[in-house]
Each structure stands twice: as C-alpha cells, then as structure tokens.
Amino acid sequence: MDPHFQHLYDILAHAQGYIFPNEIDLQWGILIVVYPFITGLVAGAFILASLERVFKVKILKPTYQIALLTALSFLLVATMPLISHLSQPQRAYEIMITPHSSSAMAIFGFVYLWYLAVVLLLEIWFDYRHSMVVWSNEKKGVMKWIYKILTLGVNDISPRTIHWDRKLGYIITIVGIPSAFILHGYVGFIFGSLKANPWWSSPLIPIIFLFSAMVSGIALVMLVYMIVSYLRKKAIDLNVLDAIGKYLFFILILDFTLESLDQIHRIYEAEESFEIIKLLVSGKLYLTLFVAQGLIGTIIPLITLVFLQFYKHKIKLQKTMYFIVSVLVLIGVYSMRWNVVIGGQLFSKSFSGFTSFKVGLIGLDGTLMAVFWLVLPIGILAFLLWLLPPWKMVKEED
Amino acid sequence: MKFYIPPQITRLALAFAIFITLFLVLRHFLVPKTFGEYGHYRGASLIDNAQPEIHYAGQQACFKCHQDIEDKKAQDVHSEIHCETCHGPGEKHVVLSKTEKILKPAGREFCGSCHVINAGKQKSMINQIDLNKHNIGKNCIECHNPHQPWEMKK
C-alpha cells in the first residue's frame, strides 16, 4: 500500500464514532502549536518592556533590554514554524508580493513586518545607538565595523541628538503597544474567525490569546533575567522578581477569568456542539486542559505568587519559587496553545466522532522540528546579548 | 531658530526608502508575468492545468465496443457505477484497444473496497458484508457477476 494511505489506515483504526473522510488526518500539527506560542512570547515580552518605559516603572529597568532582545529573537523565528509546515515552503514569499486583502494570513505578513521593522528594531536601535557609537570607538577590527554599520553611520552623540533618541524611542513604544496587541490579536483572530469550528469560533479568542501571550512573555522575561544573572554570576534582584511577579499575577488572573468566561458561556449556551466538546474536554484533552493548563499552568502559579507576596524569609527559596513559577506558566500557556490548535481538530464537525493525533518525531512537521524552532531563538538571544550587552550600555542621566 | 531635523530621522528615512525600493524592485521581478490577467492568480496557470494528459475516457466511450456489458450492467445494482471506477483509467485502451490492456480487477479486497463493513457508511446506502465471514476462501466473482451482481454464476 502507498505509505500515505498506510498512514491514514493506521489512524483510521483509532478513530471513534463517525468522522468525515478529511478529518482522519490533522492538517495542523505541532508546528502550528509552536507558532502562536512563539508570537505570544514576543508580544508578551514587548508589552512588559513597554510597561517599564511608558509607566516609568524604575524597578523593572534591569529587564528592559532583556525583554526587548527576547522579543526580537523570538520574532525573528516566529514565521518559521508556519513556513516549515508548508509543503511548498519555497513559495512562502508569494503571500507577500501578491497579497490578497481577504487573506488573514497575507495581512498578518504585513503586520509582522511592521512590528519587526518599525517597532522592535527601531526601539532597540534608538535605545542602543548611543552605546553602539561609544563601542564602535572603543573596539578594534571587525567589531568596530559591525557597530559602525549597526549605527547606520549616525555617530552624533551630542546631548540634543541623544535626547531625540529617547524621544523617538518613546513614541515608538507608544505605537508599539497597540502593534503588539494587533500582532497577537491577529493570531487569535485566525482561529477565532473560523466559524465552522465551534471550539475556536469565538470573539473572545483573540483577547484570550493576547492575555495568555502577556502571561507567557512576562514569565519568559523573568526566566531569562534569572538565567542571565546566574550566568553572569550577578545577584538576582528580588525586588525585580517581586515586581514582575505582581504583573504576572494580575495578568494571569485576567487571563484565567477570560478563559473561564469563554467556557462558562459555552456551557450555558450549550449549543448543538456542546455534547462533543464535553466529551473532548473530559476525554482527549483532560490531561492538557485540566492538569497542564489549569492546575500546573494557572492554579499552582497563582497560589505560589500570592504566597510570595507575603513570604519574605528565605531569599534563596523565593528565587527558586519564582523560577519554578515561570517554568510552570510557560508549560501552561504551551498547553493552552495545544488545546486550542490540536483540540479543535480532534472532534468531527459531524459532532459524532473523534480522530486521534500522534506526533511524529522526525520530518518537516515533527517534534524535532518544533523543538528546533523553540531552541533557535534562545541561541539568537544569546548572540544578541553578547553583541548588545545591556549591562555594558552607556549610563544616561534621567 | 532653524527648524531642526534630528540626524537619525534622515538616516532612517533613507534606510526605509532603500528597503521599500528593494522590495518593489524584487516584487517587479518575482510577480509572474500573467498575474492578474483574469483575477487574483497567475493567468498562465490555466494553460498549465490544461497540460496534463487525459487518463479517463468516460464510460460513453466504452459503450461503442462493449455495449453487451453495459446492457447487463444497466439492469442491475451496479448500474450507477461507471466502468472506469472499477477498471481504472481507460483513455489509452480506448485509443489503442488491441494493444493497451486495461485493468481487470480481481480479488476479495477489490470488491471489499466498497462493500466491507464500515461504521462510517450507512447500510441502507451500500450493502456491506464481513469479508472474514461471507463465503471465505472463494473469490467474489466466482459467484457474483461483477457487472450484474445478482446474476449468480453457478
């Protein structure tokens, strides 16, 4: 038998009840889980940086550049899971050169470009320009030239120009916040606007995606801050962790509320799709929804964060707990993406059957590929932190 | 005081201008020539799609030489099933009937591809049998005539 049919035949043996023929195989696999997860990290990390800048939260200062560089590293990779999931990846650029206004994906390409080029790169550039000019004067050889090129030849560091750096950077931040909202709202919209799928189709989905994005981005920045401090053998500032922890707590509460609202709404409406969704949630999604997303990713972190606001004795223990909380939250948000993307394809649109999903290890849309796209941004981040070390920046008076 | 434009602005404007020009130039070369000829797609794709060789002749083509079989088939339950559903693509055979052989399906699996028990199909739409129970050890066509299933061979 043709290997493709053999594959379908094998899954067919695991199908339950009645499903339509085109529902045997999941069209969107693990890479489509990774994609909203990564864009979420970008939007979340950026929003944390913006909080510091717009609301002048002094205490978060040490995480500002880390958050921006984290956002950039993940943004550079954000489209890759999508592209590697295509069967003709070499044609991906066509969506950009002949975009169709009715294609959500094509417009997303431009939202992405706008966010990359106009928001993130510019904000980082304005922030680092002064330091890069200084570094290009200090360094020798190749590095000197790299910094020179990065400044785009603007090496004026008179107070007036520096002042403009900050002013323009501020404007970009203001523009950036709605852009970050749009970027991730868009990802949610792509799912929320699919009216054929009752598990996705909901106007709340973009907002839920946005808040879970913030949750994951903040947790990631907290994690990166701790790891970077540890690697540099610098003490982790507990006040910073407490401040981030507070934001994480509030946004996690909001996220949890919104998601519960969505579910309660579903339960109360109890449309004709409700029976199958009930079976889905209590069956195939039980572990990833209730255990991973609900308990591990939400309830335990919430309780721990409350506890940490009161518990102020053993510093080491507090830091360890923050570390664990951020990891748990990331696991929770990843599971949320999984529940949305995979969950939405497991039940038949006839509402009377299920297919099953087995992740492959190798191949263009296998687990290894997904892990690769998750690890690559960490490598990029390490490189960026080496190229543009926040701790070596030129101090500026406020 | 003279109107002041910070040096960053002019330089960035230049960088963006270069970027956008580059994009437009690339776009100029990358967009296929016939794009938009008829709609939001490559016009020449219509010609491409007309290129593939024809495999199926349609069952009307078979009747010219095999009217006897059609007469049988038309009387029985398989009347709605076209010849090439079972015999596969027949265009070559229609053109060169002497030399080009067409598939002559055989075996229990073949009939089973439509008649095997399947929870996804309604029994009232297509009759199903259990391949592991229904007269095992014998080929279907030893009893049923494929063109006229209820005309049993003895």
Coordinates of C-alpha atoms in Angstrom, one line a residue:
Chain A
M1 CA 0.0 0.0 0.0
D2 CA 1.1 3.6 -0.6
P3 CA 2.8 4.8 2.6
H4 CA 0.4 7.8 2.8
F5 CA -2.6 5.6 2.7
Q6 CA -1.0 3.1 5.1
H7 CA -0.6 6.1 7.5
L8 CA -4.3 7.1 7.1
Y9 CA -5.3 3.5 7.5
D10 CA -3.4 3.2 10.8
I11 CA -5.0 6.3 12.2
L12 CA -8.4 5.2 11.0
A13 CA -8.1 2.3 13.4
H14 CA -8.0 4.9 16.3
A15 CA -11.0 6.9 15.1
Q16 CA -14.1 6.8 17.2
G17 CA -17.6 7.1 16.1
Y18 CA -18.4 8.9 12.8
I19 CA -16.0 11.2 11.2
F20 CA -15.8 12.8 7.8
P21 CA -13.0 11.4 5.5
N22 CA -11.0 14.6 5.5
E23 CA -10.9 14.6 9.3
I24 CA -8.8 11.5 9.7
D25 CA -5.6 13.3 9.5
L26 CA -4.9 16.5 11.4
Q27 CA -3.9 19.3 8.9
W28 CA -2.4 21.5 11.6
G29 CA 0.2 19.7 13.7
I30 CA 2.7 20.5 16.4
L31 CA 4.3 23.3 14.4
I32 CA 1.0 25.2 14.4
V33 CA 1.0 24.9 18.2
V34 CA 4.5 26.3 18.4
Y35 CA 3.7 29.3 16.1
P36 CA 1.1 31.1 18.4
F37 CA 3.3 30.1 21.4
I38 CA 6.3 32.0 19.9
T39 CA 4.3 35.0 18.7
G40 CA 2.8 35.1 22.1
L41 CA 6.2 35.2 23.8
V42 CA 7.1 38.1 21.5
A43 CA 4.0 40.2 22.2
G44 CA 4.2 39.5 26.0
A45 CA 7.9 40.3 26.3
F46 CA 7.4 43.5 24.4
I47 CA 4.5 44.6 26.5
L48 CA 6.5 44.1 29.6
A49 CA 9.2 46.3 28.2
S50 CA 6.7 48.9 27.3
L51 CA 5.2 48.9 30.8
E52 CA 8.6 49.9 32.1
R53 CA 9.0 52.6 29.6
V54 CA 5.6 54.2 29.4
F55 CA 4.7 53.9 33.1
K56 CA 8.3 54.6 34.2
V57 CA 8.5 51.5 36.4
K58 CA 12.0 52.1 37.6
I59 CA 12.4 48.8 39.3
L60 CA 11.9 46.9 36.1
K61 CA 14.8 48.7 34.5
P62 CA 17.2 45.7 34.5
T63 CA 14.8 43.7 32.5
Y64 CA 14.0 46.4 29.9
Q65 CA 16.7 45.5 27.3
I66 CA 16.5 41.8 28.1
A67 CA 12.8 41.9 27.3
L68 CA 13.3 43.8 24.0
L69 CA 16.1 41.4 22.9
T70 CA 14.0 38.4 23.9
A71 CA 11.1 39.7 21.8
L72 CA 13.4 40.3 18.9
S73 CA 15.0 36.8 19.0
F74 CA 11.6 35.1 19.1
L75 CA 10.1 37.4 16.5
L76 CA 12.9 36.6 14.0
V77 CA 11.8 32.9 14.2
A78 CA 8.1 33.4 14.6
T79 CA 7.1 32.7 11.0
M80 CA 9.5 29.7 10.6
P81 CA 7.1 27.1 12.1
L82 CA 4.5 28.2 9.7
I83 CA 6.8 28.2 6.7
S84 CA 8.4 24.8 7.5
H85 CA 4.9 23.4 7.9
L86 CA 4.1 24.2 4.3
S87 CA 4.5 21.6 1.6
Q88 CA 6.0 24.2 -0.7
P89 CA 8.0 26.5 1.7
Q90 CA 9.9 28.0 -1.2
R91 CA 6.8 29.7 -2.4
A92 CA 6.0 31.3 1.0
Y93 CA 7.2 34.7 -0.2
E94 CA 4.4 34.9 -2.7
I95 CA 1.9 35.8 0.0
M96 CA 3.9 39.0 0.5
I97 CA 4.3 40.0 -3.1
T98 CA 0.8 39.4 -4.3
P99 CA -1.2 39.8 -1.1
H100 CA -5.0 39.4 -1.2
S101 CA -6.9 41.7 1.1
S102 CA -9.3 39.0 2.1
S103 CA -6.5 36.7 3.3
A104 CA -5.9 36.9 7.0
M105 CA -2.5 35.3 6.6
A106 CA -1.4 37.8 4.0
I107 CA -2.3 40.7 6.1
F108 CA -0.5 39.1 9.0
G109 CA 2.7 39.1 6.9
F110 CA 2.5 42.9 6.8
V111 CA 1.5 43.2 10.5
Y112 CA 4.6 41.1 11.2
L113 CA 6.9 43.2 9.0
W114 CA 5.6 46.4 10.5
Y115 CA 6.1 45.1 14.0
L116 CA 9.6 43.8 13.2
A117 CA 10.9 46.7 11.2
V118 CA 9.1 49.7 12.6
V119 CA 8.5 48.8 16.2
L120 CA 11.1 46.4 17.6
L121 CA 14.2 47.1 15.5
L122 CA 13.7 50.9 15.8
E123 CA 13.0 50.8 19.5
I124 CA 16.2 48.7 20.1
W125 CA 18.1 50.9 17.7
F126 CA 17.2 54.2 19.4
D127 CA 17.9 52.6 22.8
Y128 CA 21.3 51.3 21.8
R129 CA 22.5 54.0 19.4
H130 CA 24.4 56.0 21.9
S131 CA 26.2 52.9 23.3
M132 CA 26.9 51.5 19.8
V133 CA 28.6 54.7 18.9
V134 CA 30.7 54.5 22.0
W135 CA 31.5 50.8 21.4
S136 CA 32.5 51.4 17.8
N137 CA 35.0 53.9 19.1
E138 CA 36.4 51.6 21.7
K139 CA 36.6 48.3 19.8
K140 CA 39.1 47.3 17.2
G141 CA 38.9 45.3 14.0
V142 CA 35.8 43.7 12.8
M143 CA 33.7 44.6 15.8
K144 CA 34.4 48.2 15.3
W145 CA 32.9 48.0 11.9
I146 CA 30.0 45.9 12.9
Y147 CA 29.0 48.5 15.4
K148 CA 29.6 51.3 12.9
I149 CA 27.3 49.6 10.4
L150 CA 24.7 49.0 13.1
T151 CA 24.6 52.7 13.9
L152 CA 23.8 53.3 10.2
G153 CA 26.6 55.9 10.4
V154 CA 24.7 58.2 12.7
N155 CA 27.5 58.8 15.2
D156 CA 26.4 62.1 16.6
I157 CA 26.2 61.8 20.3
S158 CA 25.6 65.4 21.3
P159 CA 23.1 65.8 24.1
R160 CA 20.5 67.1 21.7
T161 CA 20.7 64.0 19.4
I162 CA 20.7 61.7 22.4
H163 CA 17.6 63.5 23.7
W164 CA 15.9 62.8 20.3
D165 CA 16.9 59.1 20.6
R166 CA 14.9 58.9 23.8
K167 CA 12.0 61.0 22.5
L168 CA 11.7 58.9 19.3
G169 CA 12.1 55.7 21.2
Y170 CA 9.2 56.8 23.5
I171 CA 7.0 57.5 20.5
I172 CA 7.8 54.1 19.1
T173 CA 6.9 52.4 22.4
I174 CA 3.5 54.2 22.3
V175 CA 2.9 53.0 18.8
G176 CA 4.3 49.6 19.7
I177 CA 1.8 48.7 22.4
P178 CA -1.2 48.7 20.0
S179 CA 1.0 47.0 17.4
A180 CA 1.9 44.2 19.9
F181 CA -1.8 43.9 20.6
I182 CA -2.6 43.6 17.0
L183 CA 0.1 41.2 16.3
H184 CA -1.1 38.7 18.8
G185 CA -4.8 39.6 18.5
Y186 CA -4.3 38.6 14.8
V187 CA -3.1 35.2 15.7
G188 CA -6.1 34.7 17.8
F189 CA -8.3 36.1 15.1
I190 CA -7.1 33.5 12.7
F191 CA -8.6 30.8 14.9
G192 CA -11.5 32.8 16.4
S193 CA -12.8 33.7 12.9
L194 CA -13.2 30.1 11.8
K195 CA -17.0 29.8 12.1
A196 CA -17.1 26.1 11.1
N197 CA -15.2 25.1 14.3
P198 CA -17.2 25.6 17.5
W199 CA -14.1 25.1 19.6
W200 CA -12.4 28.1 18.0
S201 CA -15.1 30.3 16.7
S202 CA -15.5 32.9 19.5
P203 CA -14.8 36.7 19.5
L204 CA -13.1 36.2 22.9
I205 CA -10.4 34.0 21.4
P206 CA -8.2 37.0 20.2
I207 CA -8.4 38.6 23.6
I208 CA -7.7 35.3 25.4
F209 CA -4.7 34.8 23.1
L210 CA -3.5 38.3 23.9
F211 CA -3.6 37.8 27.7
S212 CA -2.1 34.4 27.6
A213 CA 0.6 35.9 25.4
M214 CA 1.3 38.5 28.0
V215 CA 1.4 35.9 30.7
S216 CA 3.9 33.8 28.8
G217 CA 6.1 36.7 27.7
I218 CA 6.3 38.0 31.2
A219 CA 7.2 34.6 32.6
L220 CA 9.8 34.2 29.9
V221 CA 11.5 37.5 30.6
M222 CA 11.5 36.6 34.3
L223 CA 13.2 33.3 33.5
V224 CA 15.7 34.9 31.1
Y225 CA 16.5 37.5 33.7
M226 CA 17.3 34.9 36.3
I227 CA 19.3 32.7 33.9
V228 CA 21.3 35.7 32.6
S229 CA 22.1 36.9 36.1
Y230 CA 23.1 33.5 37.1
L231 CA 25.4 33.0 34.2
R232 CA 27.0 36.4 34.8
K233 CA 27.4 35.5 38.4
K234 CA 25.4 38.6 39.5
A235 CA 22.9 38.5 42.3
I236 CA 19.3 38.3 41.2
D237 CA 17.4 41.3 42.4
L238 CA 14.5 40.0 44.4
N239 CA 12.7 43.3 44.1
V240 CA 12.7 42.9 40.3
L241 CA 11.3 39.4 40.7
D242 CA 8.6 40.7 43.1
A243 CA 7.6 43.4 40.6
I244 CA 7.4 41.1 37.6
G245 CA 5.7 38.6 39.8
K246 CA 3.0 41.1 40.7
Y247 CA 2.3 41.9 37.0
L248 CA 2.3 38.2 36.2
F249 CA -0.2 37.6 39.0
F250 CA -2.7 40.2 37.8
I251 CA -2.5 39.3 34.1
L252 CA -2.7 35.6 35.0
I253 CA -5.9 36.3 36.9
L254 CA -7.3 38.3 34.0
D255 CA -6.4 35.5 31.6
F256 CA -7.9 32.9 33.8
T257 CA -11.1 34.9 34.2
L258 CA -11.4 35.4 30.4
E259 CA -10.9 31.8 29.7
S260 CA -13.4 30.7 32.3
L261 CA -15.8 33.2 30.9
D262 CA -15.4 31.7 27.5
Q263 CA -16.0 28.2 28.8
I264 CA -19.0 29.2 31.0
H265 CA -20.5 30.9 28.1
R266 CA -20.2 27.7 26.1
I267 CA -21.6 25.6 28.9
Y268 CA -24.5 27.9 29.4
E269 CA -25.3 28.3 25.7
A270 CA -25.0 24.5 25.3
E271 CA -25.3 24.7 21.5
E272 CA -25.5 21.5 19.5
S273 CA -21.7 21.2 19.5
F274 CA -21.7 21.2 23.3
E275 CA -22.0 17.4 23.7
I276 CA -19.0 16.7 21.6
I277 CA -17.0 19.4 23.3
K278 CA -17.9 18.0 26.7
L279 CA -16.5 14.6 25.6
L280 CA -13.4 16.2 24.1
V281 CA -12.7 18.2 27.3
S282 CA -13.2 15.3 29.6
G283 CA -11.5 12.8 27.3
K284 CA -8.8 13.6 24.9
L285 CA -8.0 17.0 26.4
Y286 CA -8.3 16.1 30.0
L287 CA -4.6 16.0 30.8
T288 CA -3.5 19.0 28.7
L289 CA -6.5 21.1 29.7
F290 CA -7.3 20.4 33.4
V291 CA -3.9 19.2 34.5
A292 CA -1.3 21.0 32.4
Q293 CA -3.1 24.3 31.6
G294 CA -5.4 24.6 34.6
L295 CA -3.6 23.1 37.5
I296 CA 0.1 23.3 36.6
G297 CA -0.1 26.4 34.4
T298 CA -2.6 28.5 36.3
I299 CA -3.8 27.4 39.8
I300 CA -0.4 26.4 41.3
P301 CA 1.4 29.6 39.9
L302 CA -1.4 31.8 41.2
I303 CA -1.3 30.3 44.7
T304 CA 2.5 30.5 44.7
L305 CA 2.5 34.1 43.5
V306 CA 0.1 35.1 46.3
F307 CA 2.3 33.2 48.8
L308 CA 5.4 35.0 47.5
Q309 CA 3.9 38.4 48.1
F310 CA 3.7 37.6 51.8
Y311 CA 6.5 35.2 52.3
K312 CA 9.8 37.2 52.8
H313 CA 12.1 35.0 54.7
K314 CA 14.4 32.7 52.8
I315 CA 15.6 34.6 49.8
K316 CA 17.0 31.6 48.0
L317 CA 13.7 29.8 48.4
Q318 CA 11.8 32.8 47.0
K319 CA 14.0 32.9 43.9
T320 CA 13.7 29.2 43.4
M321 CA 9.9 29.5 43.6
Y322 CA 9.9 32.3 41.1
F323 CA 12.0 30.2 38.8
I324 CA 9.5 27.3 39.1
V325 CA 6.5 29.5 38.7
S326 CA 7.8 31.0 35.4
V327 CA 8.5 27.5 34.0
L328 CA 5.1 26.2 35.1
V329 CA 3.4 29.2 33.5
L330 CA 5.2 28.6 30.2
I331 CA 4.2 25.0 30.3
G332 CA 0.6 26.1 30.9
V333 CA 0.5 28.5 28.0
Y334 CA 2.1 26.0 25.7
S335 CA -0.7 23.5 26.7
M336 CA -3.3 26.2 26.1
R337 CA -2.0 26.6 22.5
W338 CA -2.0 22.8 22.2
N339 CA -5.6 22.6 23.5
V340 CA -6.8 25.2 21.0
V341 CA -4.9 24.0 17.9
I342 CA -5.0 20.2 18.3
G343 CA -8.2 20.1 20.4
G344 CA -10.1 21.9 17.6
Q345 CA -9.2 19.3 15.1
L346 CA -9.8 16.2 17.2
F347 CA -13.6 16.1 17.0
S348 CA -15.5 15.6 13.9
K349 CA -17.6 18.5 12.5
S350 CA -20.4 16.0 12.3
F351 CA -20.2 16.2 16.1
S352 CA -20.4 12.5 16.4
G353 CA -16.8 11.2 16.4
F354 CA -13.2 11.8 17.1
T355 CA -10.0 11.2 15.3
S356 CA -6.7 10.9 17.1
F357 CA -3.4 12.7 16.9
K358 CA 0.1 11.1 17.1
V359 CA 3.0 13.5 16.9
G360 CA 5.8 12.2 14.7
L361 CA 9.4 12.6 15.9
I362 CA 11.1 13.4 12.6
G363 CA 10.0 15.0 9.4
L364 CA 9.3 18.6 8.4
D365 CA 6.4 18.8 10.9
G366 CA 7.6 16.5 13.6
T367 CA 8.6 17.1 17.2
L368 CA 12.3 17.6 16.5
M369 CA 11.5 20.4 14.1
A370 CA 9.3 22.1 16.7
V371 CA 12.0 21.8 19.3
F372 CA 14.5 23.3 16.8
W373 CA 12.3 26.4 16.3
L374 CA 11.9 26.7 20.1
V375 CA 15.7 26.4 20.7
L376 CA 16.9 28.6 17.9
P377 CA 15.5 31.9 19.4
I378 CA 17.4 31.1 22.6
G379 CA 20.6 30.8 20.5
I380 CA 19.8 34.1 18.8
L381 CA 19.1 35.7 22.2
A382 CA 22.5 34.6 23.5
F383 CA 24.1 36.1 20.4
L384 CA 22.2 39.4 20.8
L385 CA 23.1 39.6 24.5
W386 CA 26.7 39.2 23.5
L387 CA 26.6 41.7 20.7
L388 CA 24.5 44.2 22.6
P389 CA 25.1 43.6 26.3
P390 CA 22.6 45.7 28.3
W391 CA 25.0 45.7 31.3
K392 CA 27.7 47.5 29.3
M393 CA 25.5 50.2 28.0
V394 CA 26.4 53.8 28.5
K395 CA 24.6 55.1 31.5
E396 CA 22.3 58.1 30.9
E397 CA 21.0 60.6 33.4
D398 CA 17.3 60.7 33.7
Chain B
M1 CA 15.8 79.2 15.2
K2 CA 16.2 77.0 12.2
F3 CA 13.9 74.0 12.0
Y4 CA 15.8 71.1 13.4
I5 CA 15.6 67.6 12.0
P6 CA 17.5 65.0 14.0
P7 CA 20.1 63.1 12.0
Q8 CA 18.5 59.8 13.0
I9 CA 15.4 60.7 11.2
T10 CA 17.0 61.4 7.8
R11 CA 19.2 58.3 8.0
L12 CA 16.3 56.1 8.9
A13 CA 14.1 57.6 6.2
L14 CA 16.9 56.8 3.8
A15 CA 17.2 53.2 5.1
F16 CA 13.4 52.7 4.8
A17 CA 13.4 54.2 1.4
I18 CA 16.1 51.7 0.3
F19 CA 14.2 48.9 1.9
I20 CA 10.9 49.7 0.2
T21 CA 12.6 50.3 -3.2
L22 CA 14.3 47.0 -2.9
F23 CA 11.0 45.3 -2.1
L24 CA 9.3 46.9 -5.0
V25 CA 12.2 46.0 -7.4
L26 CA 12.1 42.4 -6.2
R27 CA 8.4 42.3 -6.4
H28 CA 8.7 43.5 -10.0
F29 CA 10.8 40.6 -10.9
L30 CA 9.1 38.0 -8.7
V31 CA 5.4 38.6 -9.7
P32 CA 4.7 36.2 -12.6
K33 CA 4.1 38.0 -15.9
T34 CA 0.5 36.8 -16.3
F35 CA -0.6 37.5 -12.7
G36 CA -3.9 39.3 -12.6
E37 CA -4.8 38.7 -16.2
Y38 CA -8.1 37.2 -15.2
G39 CA -8.2 37.5 -11.5
H40 CA -6.0 37.3 -8.4
Y41 CA -3.9 34.5 -9.8
R42 CA -1.4 33.6 -12.4
G43 CA -3.2 33.6 -15.8
A44 CA -0.8 31.1 -17.2
S45 CA -1.8 28.6 -14.6
L46 CA -4.9 27.9 -16.7
I47 CA -2.6 26.7 -19.5
D48 CA -0.6 24.6 -17.1
N49 CA -3.7 23.0 -15.8
A50 CA -4.8 22.1 -19.3
Q51 CA -1.4 20.4 -20.0
P52 CA -1.7 17.1 -18.1
E53 CA -2.6 14.2 -20.3
I54 CA -6.1 12.8 -20.1
H55 CA -6.4 9.5 -18.3
Y56 CA -10.1 8.9 -18.2
A57 CA -12.3 8.5 -21.2
G58 CA -15.7 8.4 -19.6
Q59 CA -18.0 5.4 -19.9
Q60 CA -19.8 6.6 -23.0
A61 CA -16.5 5.8 -24.9
C62 CA -16.6 2.2 -23.7
F63 CA -20.2 1.5 -25.0
K64 CA -19.0 1.8 -28.6
C65 CA -17.3 -1.6 -28.3
H66 CA -18.7 -3.1 -25.1
Q67 CA -22.4 -2.4 -25.4
D68 CA -23.1 -6.0 -24.3
I69 CA -21.6 -5.4 -20.9
E70 CA -23.4 -2.1 -20.5
D71 CA -26.7 -3.8 -21.3
K72 CA -26.1 -6.2 -18.4
K73 CA -24.8 -3.6 -16.0
A74 CA -27.8 -1.3 -16.7
Q75 CA -30.2 -4.0 -15.4
D76 CA -28.7 -4.5 -12.0
V77 CA -27.5 -2.8 -8.8
H78 CA -24.1 -1.6 -10.3
S79 CA -25.9 0.4 -13.0
E80 CA -24.8 3.7 -11.4
I81 CA -21.1 2.7 -11.2
H82 CA -19.1 3.8 -14.2
C83 CA -16.8 1.3 -15.9
E84 CA -13.6 3.2 -15.1
T85 CA -14.5 3.2 -11.4
C86 CA -13.6 -0.5 -11.4
H87 CA -11.4 -0.8 -14.5
G88 CA -9.3 2.3 -13.8
P89 CA -8.3 5.0 -16.4
G90 CA -9.2 3.8 -19.9
E91 CA -8.2 6.6 -22.3
K92 CA -5.2 4.6 -23.7
H93 CA -7.3 1.5 -24.1
V94 CA -10.0 3.4 -26.0
V95 CA -7.5 4.8 -28.4
L96 CA -5.4 1.6 -28.8
S97 CA -7.8 -1.2 -27.7
K98 CA -5.8 -4.0 -29.3
T99 CA -2.5 -3.3 -27.6
E100 CA -3.3 -1.3 -24.5
K101 CA -4.6 -3.6 -21.8
I102 CA -6.9 -2.1 -19.2
L103 CA -7.1 -3.2 -15.6
K104 CA -9.2 -6.3 -14.9
P105 CA -9.7 -6.2 -11.1
A106 CA -10.0 -9.4 -9.2
G107 CA -9.9 -10.5 -5.6
R108 CA -12.0 -10.1 -2.5
E109 CA -10.2 -6.9 -1.4
F110 CA -11.3 -5.2 -4.6
C111 CA -15.0 -5.7 -4.0
G112 CA -14.3 -5.1 -0.3
S113 CA -13.0 -1.6 -1.1
C114 CA -16.7 -0.6 -1.4
H115 CA -18.6 -3.4 0.4
V116 CA -16.5 -4.0 3.5
I117 CA -18.3 -3.2 6.8
N118 CA -17.6 0.4 7.7
A119 CA -19.2 2.3 10.6
G120 CA -18.9 5.5 8.6
K121 CA -21.2 4.2 5.8
Q122 CA -24.9 3.7 6.1
K123 CA -26.0 0.2 5.4
S124 CA -29.0 1.5 3.5
M125 CA -26.8 3.3 1.1
I126 CA -24.5 0.4 0.3
N127 CA -24.8 -3.2 1.3
Q128 CA -21.9 -4.4 3.4
I129 CA -20.6 -7.8 4.2
D130 CA -17.9 -9.0 6.6
L131 CA -15.0 -10.1 4.4
N132 CA -14.0 -12.6 7.1
K133 CA -17.4 -14.3 7.1
H134 CA -19.0 -14.1 3.7
N135 CA -18.1 -17.2 1.8
I136 CA -14.4 -17.2 2.7
G137 CA -11.9 -18.9 0.5
K138 CA -13.7 -18.0 -2.7
N139 CA -13.4 -15.1 -4.9
C140 CA -16.5 -12.9 -5.2
I141 CA -16.6 -13.1 -8.9
E142 CA -16.8 -16.9 -8.7
C143 CA -20.4 -16.4 -7.6
H144 CA -21.4 -12.8 -8.4
N145 CA -21.1 -11.3 -11.9
P146 CA -19.3 -8.0 -11.3
H147 CA -21.4 -6.3 -13.9
Q148 CA -24.7 -7.8 -12.7
P149 CA -24.1 -8.9 -9.1
W150 CA -27.4 -10.7 -8.7
E151 CA -26.9 -12.8 -11.7
M152 CA -25.2 -15.5 -9.8
K153 CA -22.8 -17.9 -11.5
K154 CA -23.3 -21.4 -10.5

